[in-house]
Amino acid sequence: MAPLCPWKFADTLKVMVFDASEIKLEPEHATQLLEVDPDSWSGMTLFDEGVHVVVLNSTHRRTRQAATLMHELAHITLDHIPADVTVSPSGLVLLSDYSPEQEDEADWLGAALLLPEQALLRDRSRGLSISDIAAAFGVSEPLCQWRCRMTGVEKRIALRARM
């Protein structure tokens, strides 16, 4: 089972993806978002003229960007409606503040798309480490650990070993 590349998945959904460093931000906004407080955000989805655009925090590692992008694509795929929609003076629709339930759904779907349960079970059964699996799937080790824990993969492997 080959990893699903979030950027290729975005292409199939016709979602445009940009790093924050690629878009023209006012210098004071760019400084605030990318230098002063880069840990305050990971990504955002914009909707303009029928097109979804995801902007990723370019200061984050590629593994974090992959998880963020897949999370945003999960919102789009699930047709989530944000609890708060703001329209900028130029008419750009800014989507924000999904409900806690929708955030949980996007977390689960995004992580499942990045790390399918069957792939985790297969690879952990073969003795691959969390680090090896995370590297192979282009995700962080904490995300891989979380998926293994949430899917019960580790418990199932331990149970099989006792039998």
PDB file of C-alpha atoms in Angstrom:
ATOM      1  CA  MET A   1       0.000   0.000   0.000  1.00  0.00           C
ATOM      2  CA  ALA A   2       1.696   3.169  -1.201  1.00  0.00           C
ATOM      3  CA  PRO A   3       1.434   6.398   0.788  1.00  0.00           C
ATOM      4  CA  LEU A   4      -1.118   8.962  -0.368  1.00  0.00           C
ATOM      5  CA  CYS A   5       0.632  12.232  -1.153  1.00  0.00           C
ATOM      6  CA  PRO A   6      -1.492  15.111   0.192  1.00  0.00           C
ATOM      7  CA  TRP A   7      -0.329  17.444  -2.577  1.00  0.00           C
ATOM      8  CA  LYS A   8      -1.339  14.976  -5.300  1.00  0.00           C
ATOM      9  CA  PHE A   9      -4.644  14.378  -3.513  1.00  0.00           C
ATOM     10  CA  ALA A  10      -5.205  18.147  -3.505  1.00  0.00           C
ATOM     11  CA  ASP A  11      -4.590  18.174  -7.260  1.00  0.00           C
ATOM     12  CA  THR A  12      -7.242  15.497  -7.791  1.00  0.00           C
ATOM     13  CA  LEU A  13      -9.686  17.574  -5.744  1.00  0.00           C
ATOM     14  CA  LYS A  14      -8.703  20.684  -7.748  1.00  0.00           C
ATOM     15  CA  VAL A  15      -7.593  22.416  -4.555  1.00  0.00           C
ATOM     16  CA  MET A  16      -4.794  24.939  -4.944  1.00  0.00           C
ATOM     17  CA  VAL A  17      -2.041  24.714  -2.314  1.00  0.00           C
ATOM     18  CA  PHE A  18       0.443  27.444  -1.445  1.00  0.00           C
ATOM     19  CA  ASP A  19       3.088  27.975   1.200  1.00  0.00           C
ATOM     20  CA  ALA A  20       2.580  31.222   3.081  1.00  0.00           C
ATOM     21  CA  SER A  21       5.958  32.367   1.782  1.00  0.00           C
ATOM     22  CA  GLU A  22       4.586  32.121  -1.784  1.00  0.00           C
ATOM     23  CA  ILE A  23       1.705  34.524  -1.309  1.00  0.00           C
ATOM     24  CA  LYS A  24       1.933  38.273  -1.187  1.00  0.00           C
ATOM     25  CA  LEU A  25       1.319  39.309   2.395  1.00  0.00           C
ATOM     26  CA  GLU A  26       1.753  42.772   3.793  1.00  0.00           C
ATOM     27  CA  PRO A  27       5.213  42.824   5.410  1.00  0.00           C
ATOM     28  CA  GLU A  28       3.803  43.289   8.924  1.00  0.00           C
ATOM     29  CA  HIS A  29       1.440  40.322   8.451  1.00  0.00           C
ATOM     30  CA  ALA A  30       4.186  38.105   7.035  1.00  0.00           C
ATOM     31  CA  THR A  31       6.467  38.998   9.951  1.00  0.00           C
ATOM     32  CA  GLN A  32       3.736  38.243  12.490  1.00  0.00           C
ATOM     33  CA  LEU A  33       2.687  34.938  10.900  1.00  0.00           C
ATOM     34  CA  LEU A  34       6.090  33.579   9.887  1.00  0.00           C
ATOM     35  CA  GLU A  35       8.551  35.074  12.355  1.00  0.00           C
ATOM     36  CA  VAL A  36       6.912  36.401  15.520  1.00  0.00           C
ATOM     37  CA  ASP A  37       4.281  33.705  16.052  1.00  0.00           C
ATOM     38  CA  PRO A  38       4.678  30.887  13.515  1.00  0.00           C
ATOM     39  CA  ASP A  39       3.370  28.270  15.975  1.00  0.00           C
ATOM     40  CA  SER A  40      -0.023  29.982  16.255  1.00  0.00           C
ATOM     41  CA  TRP A  41      -1.266  28.489  12.985  1.00  0.00           C
ATOM     42  CA  SER A  42      -0.635  25.553  10.662  1.00  0.00           C
ATOM     43  CA  GLY A  43      -2.818  26.208   7.649  1.00  0.00           C
ATOM     44  CA  MET A  44      -5.990  27.790   6.417  1.00  0.00           C
ATOM     45  CA  THR A  45      -8.527  27.206   3.719  1.00  0.00           C
ATOM     46  CA  LEU A  46      -9.836  30.016   1.568  1.00  0.00           C
ATOM     47  CA  PHE A  47     -12.712  29.784  -0.860  1.00  0.00           C
ATOM     48  CA  ASP A  48     -12.825  32.197  -3.772  1.00  0.00           C
ATOM     49  CA  GLU A  49     -14.824  32.050  -7.000  1.00  0.00           C
ATOM     50  CA  GLY A  50     -15.643  28.377  -6.518  1.00  0.00           C
ATOM     51  CA  VAL A  51     -12.040  27.346  -5.817  1.00  0.00           C
ATOM     52  CA  HIS A  52     -10.616  26.083  -2.536  1.00  0.00           C
ATOM     53  CA  VAL A  53      -7.145  27.356  -1.701  1.00  0.00           C
ATOM     54  CA  VAL A  54      -5.116  25.974   1.177  1.00  0.00           C
ATOM     55  CA  VAL A  55      -2.274  28.074   2.567  1.00  0.00           C
ATOM     56  CA  LEU A  56       0.301  26.201   4.638  1.00  0.00           C
ATOM     57  CA  ASN A  57       2.686  27.568   7.223  1.00  0.00           C
ATOM     58  CA  SER A  58       6.001  27.489   5.358  1.00  0.00           C
ATOM     59  CA  THR A  59       7.976  27.523   8.627  1.00  0.00           C
ATOM     60  CA  HIS A  60       6.678  24.080   9.581  1.00  0.00           C
ATOM     61  CA  ARG A  61       8.400  20.830   8.667  1.00  0.00           C
ATOM     62  CA  ARG A  62       7.191  18.990   5.599  1.00  0.00           C
ATOM     63  CA  THR A  63       5.675  16.237   7.793  1.00  0.00           C
ATOM     64  CA  ARG A  64       3.612  18.810   9.680  1.00  0.00           C
ATOM     65  CA  GLN A  65       2.556  20.433   6.413  1.00  0.00           C
ATOM     66  CA  ALA A  66       1.436  17.027   5.098  1.00  0.00           C
ATOM     67  CA  ALA A  67      -0.778  16.453   8.142  1.00  0.00           C
ATOM     68  CA  THR A  68      -2.147  19.992   7.986  1.00  0.00           C
ATOM     69  CA  LEU A  69      -2.903  19.745   4.287  1.00  0.00           C
ATOM     70  CA  MET A  70      -4.645  16.389   4.684  1.00  0.00           C
ATOM     71  CA  HIS A  71      -6.664  17.808   7.589  1.00  0.00           C
ATOM     72  CA  GLU A  72      -7.798  20.746   5.435  1.00  0.00           C
ATOM     73  CA  LEU A  73      -8.593  18.402   2.524  1.00  0.00           C
ATOM     74  CA  ALA A  74     -10.653  16.255   4.899  1.00  0.00           C
ATOM     75  CA  HIS A  75     -12.768  19.323   5.756  1.00  0.00           C
ATOM     76  CA  ILE A  76     -13.295  19.946   2.040  1.00  0.00           C
ATOM     77  CA  THR A  77     -14.015  16.278   1.249  1.00  0.00           C
ATOM     78  CA  LEU A  78     -16.526  16.038   4.088  1.00  0.00           C
ATOM     79  CA  ASP A  79     -18.263  19.247   2.943  1.00  0.00           C
ATOM     80  CA  HIS A  80     -17.785  20.784   6.354  1.00  0.00           C
ATOM     81  CA  ILE A  81     -19.319  24.189   6.852  1.00  0.00           C
ATOM     82  CA  PRO A  82     -17.250  26.467   9.080  1.00  0.00           C
ATOM     83  CA  ALA A  83     -18.978  27.989  12.072  1.00  0.00           C
ATOM     84  CA  ASP A  84     -17.512  31.361  11.118  1.00  0.00           C
ATOM     85  CA  VAL A  85     -17.164  32.734   7.622  1.00  0.00           C
ATOM     86  CA  THR A  86     -15.518  36.098   7.054  1.00  0.00           C
ATOM     87  CA  VAL A  87     -15.462  38.020   3.799  1.00  0.00           C
ATOM     88  CA  SER A  88     -12.422  40.223   3.285  1.00  0.00           C
ATOM     89  CA  PRO A  89     -12.812  43.739   1.846  1.00  0.00           C
ATOM     90  CA  SER A  90     -11.704  42.350  -1.528  1.00  0.00           C
ATOM     91  CA  GLY A  91     -14.476  39.727  -1.435  1.00  0.00           C
ATOM     92  CA  LEU A  92     -12.286  36.741  -0.535  1.00  0.00           C
ATOM     93  CA  VAL A  93     -14.164  34.217   1.615  1.00  0.00           C
ATOM     94  CA  LEU A  94     -12.121  33.185   4.669  1.00  0.00           C
ATOM     95  CA  LEU A  95     -13.271  29.960   6.315  1.00  0.00           C
ATOM     96  CA  SER A  96     -12.510  29.473   9.982  1.00  0.00           C
ATOM     97  CA  ASP A  97     -13.645  27.938  13.225  1.00  0.00           C
ATOM     98  CA  TYR A  98     -15.160  24.589  12.375  1.00  0.00           C
ATOM     99  CA  SER A  99     -17.209  22.946  15.103  1.00  0.00           C
ATOM    100  CA  PRO A 100     -15.340  20.636  17.512  1.00  0.00           C
ATOM    101  CA  GLU A 101     -17.125  17.655  15.932  1.00  0.00           C
ATOM    102  CA  GLN A 102     -15.999  18.680  12.449  1.00  0.00           C
ATOM    103  CA  GLU A 103     -12.437  19.225  13.683  1.00  0.00           C
ATOM    104  CA  ASP A 104     -12.440  15.711  15.165  1.00  0.00           C
ATOM    105  CA  GLU A 105     -13.786  14.243  11.914  1.00  0.00           C
ATOM    106  CA  ALA A 106     -11.101  16.047   9.887  1.00  0.00           C
ATOM    107  CA  ASP A 107      -8.404  14.869  12.307  1.00  0.00           C
ATOM    108  CA  TRP A 108      -9.540  11.255  11.989  1.00  0.00           C
ATOM    109  CA  LEU A 109     -10.049  11.234   8.225  1.00  0.00           C
ATOM    110  CA  GLY A 110      -6.850  13.135   7.492  1.00  0.00           C
ATOM    111  CA  ALA A 111      -4.783  10.789   9.645  1.00  0.00           C
ATOM    112  CA  ALA A 112      -6.509   7.693   8.242  1.00  0.00           C
ATOM    113  CA  LEU A 113      -5.745   8.810   4.691  1.00  0.00           C
ATOM    114  CA  LEU A 114      -2.110   9.412   5.568  1.00  0.00           C
ATOM    115  CA  LEU A 115      -1.684   6.221   7.624  1.00  0.00           C
ATOM    116  CA  PRO A 116      -4.238   3.529   6.703  1.00  0.00           C
ATOM    117  CA  GLU A 117      -4.909   1.025   9.467  1.00  0.00           C
ATOM    118  CA  GLN A 118      -4.074  -1.983   7.291  1.00  0.00           C
ATOM    119  CA  ALA A 119      -0.709  -0.492   6.326  1.00  0.00           C
ATOM    120  CA  LEU A 120       0.103   0.142   9.977  1.00  0.00           C
ATOM    121  CA  LEU A 121      -0.896  -3.379  10.952  1.00  0.00           C
ATOM    122  CA  ARG A 122       1.162  -4.850   8.120  1.00  0.00           C
ATOM    123  CA  ASP A 123       4.257  -2.778   8.797  1.00  0.00           C
ATOM    124  CA  ARG A 124       4.203  -3.093  12.595  1.00  0.00           C
ATOM    125  CA  SER A 125       3.616  -6.868  12.250  1.00  0.00           C
ATOM    126  CA  ARG A 126       6.743  -7.022  10.092  1.00  0.00           C
ATOM    127  CA  GLY A 127       8.687  -5.336  12.887  1.00  0.00           C
ATOM    128  CA  LEU A 128       9.061  -1.909  11.340  1.00  0.00           C
ATOM    129  CA  SER A 129       9.559   0.832  13.891  1.00  0.00           C
ATOM    130  CA  ILE A 130       7.302   3.845  14.298  1.00  0.00           C
ATOM    131  CA  SER A 131      10.199   5.928  13.000  1.00  0.00           C
ATOM    132  CA  ASP A 132      10.558   3.790   9.858  1.00  0.00           C
ATOM    133  CA  ILE A 133       6.823   3.862   9.139  1.00  0.00           C
ATOM    134  CA  ALA A 134       6.593   7.612   9.718  1.00  0.00           C
ATOM    135  CA  ALA A 135       9.484   8.199   7.329  1.00  0.00           C
ATOM    136  CA  ALA A 136       7.988   5.887   4.687  1.00  0.00           C
ATOM    137  CA  PHE A 137       4.622   7.666   4.843  1.00  0.00           C
ATOM    138  CA  GLY A 138       6.039  11.182   5.137  1.00  0.00           C
ATOM    139  CA  VAL A 139       4.467  11.947   8.507  1.00  0.00           C
ATOM    140  CA  SER A 140       5.710  12.733  11.994  1.00  0.00           C
ATOM    141  CA  GLU A 141       6.464  10.046  14.531  1.00  0.00           C
ATOM    142  CA  PRO A 142       3.865  11.436  16.976  1.00  0.00           C
ATOM    143  CA  LEU A 143       1.159  11.150  14.301  1.00  0.00           C
ATOM    144  CA  CYS A 144       2.214   7.572  13.542  1.00  0.00           C
ATOM    145  CA  GLN A 145       2.190   6.712  17.262  1.00  0.00           C
ATOM    146  CA  TRP A 146      -1.255   8.286  17.639  1.00  0.00           C
ATOM    147  CA  ARG A 147      -2.665   6.296  14.700  1.00  0.00           C
ATOM    148  CA  CYS A 148      -1.219   3.039  16.030  1.00  0.00           C
ATOM    149  CA  ARG A 149      -2.735   3.738  19.429  1.00  0.00           C
ATOM    150  CA  MET A 150      -6.118   4.879  18.121  1.00  0.00           C
ATOM    151  CA  THR A 151      -6.515   1.936  15.746  1.00  0.00           C
ATOM    152  CA  GLY A 152      -5.459  -0.593  18.353  1.00  0.00           C
ATOM    153  CA  VAL A 153      -2.684  -1.901  16.102  1.00  0.00           C
ATOM    154  CA  GLU A 154      -0.205  -2.289  18.963  1.00  0.00           C
ATOM    155  CA  LYS A 155      -2.717  -4.175  21.122  1.00  0.00           C
ATOM    156  CA  ARG A 156      -3.649  -6.522  18.283  1.00  0.00           C
ATOM    157  CA  ILE A 157       0.001  -7.309  17.573  1.00  0.00           C
ATOM    158  CA  ALA A 158       0.649  -7.957  21.271  1.00  0.00           C
ATOM    159  CA  LEU A 159      -2.419 -10.222  21.452  1.00  0.00           C
ATOM    160  CA  ARG A 160      -1.260 -12.219  18.418  1.00  0.00           C
ATOM    161  CA  ALA A 161       2.173 -12.646  19.983  1.00  0.00           C
ATOM    162  CA  ARG A 162       0.605 -14.169  23.118  1.00  0.00           C
ATOM    163  CA  MET A 163      -1.386 -16.726  21.145  1.00  0.00           C
TER     164      MET A 163
END
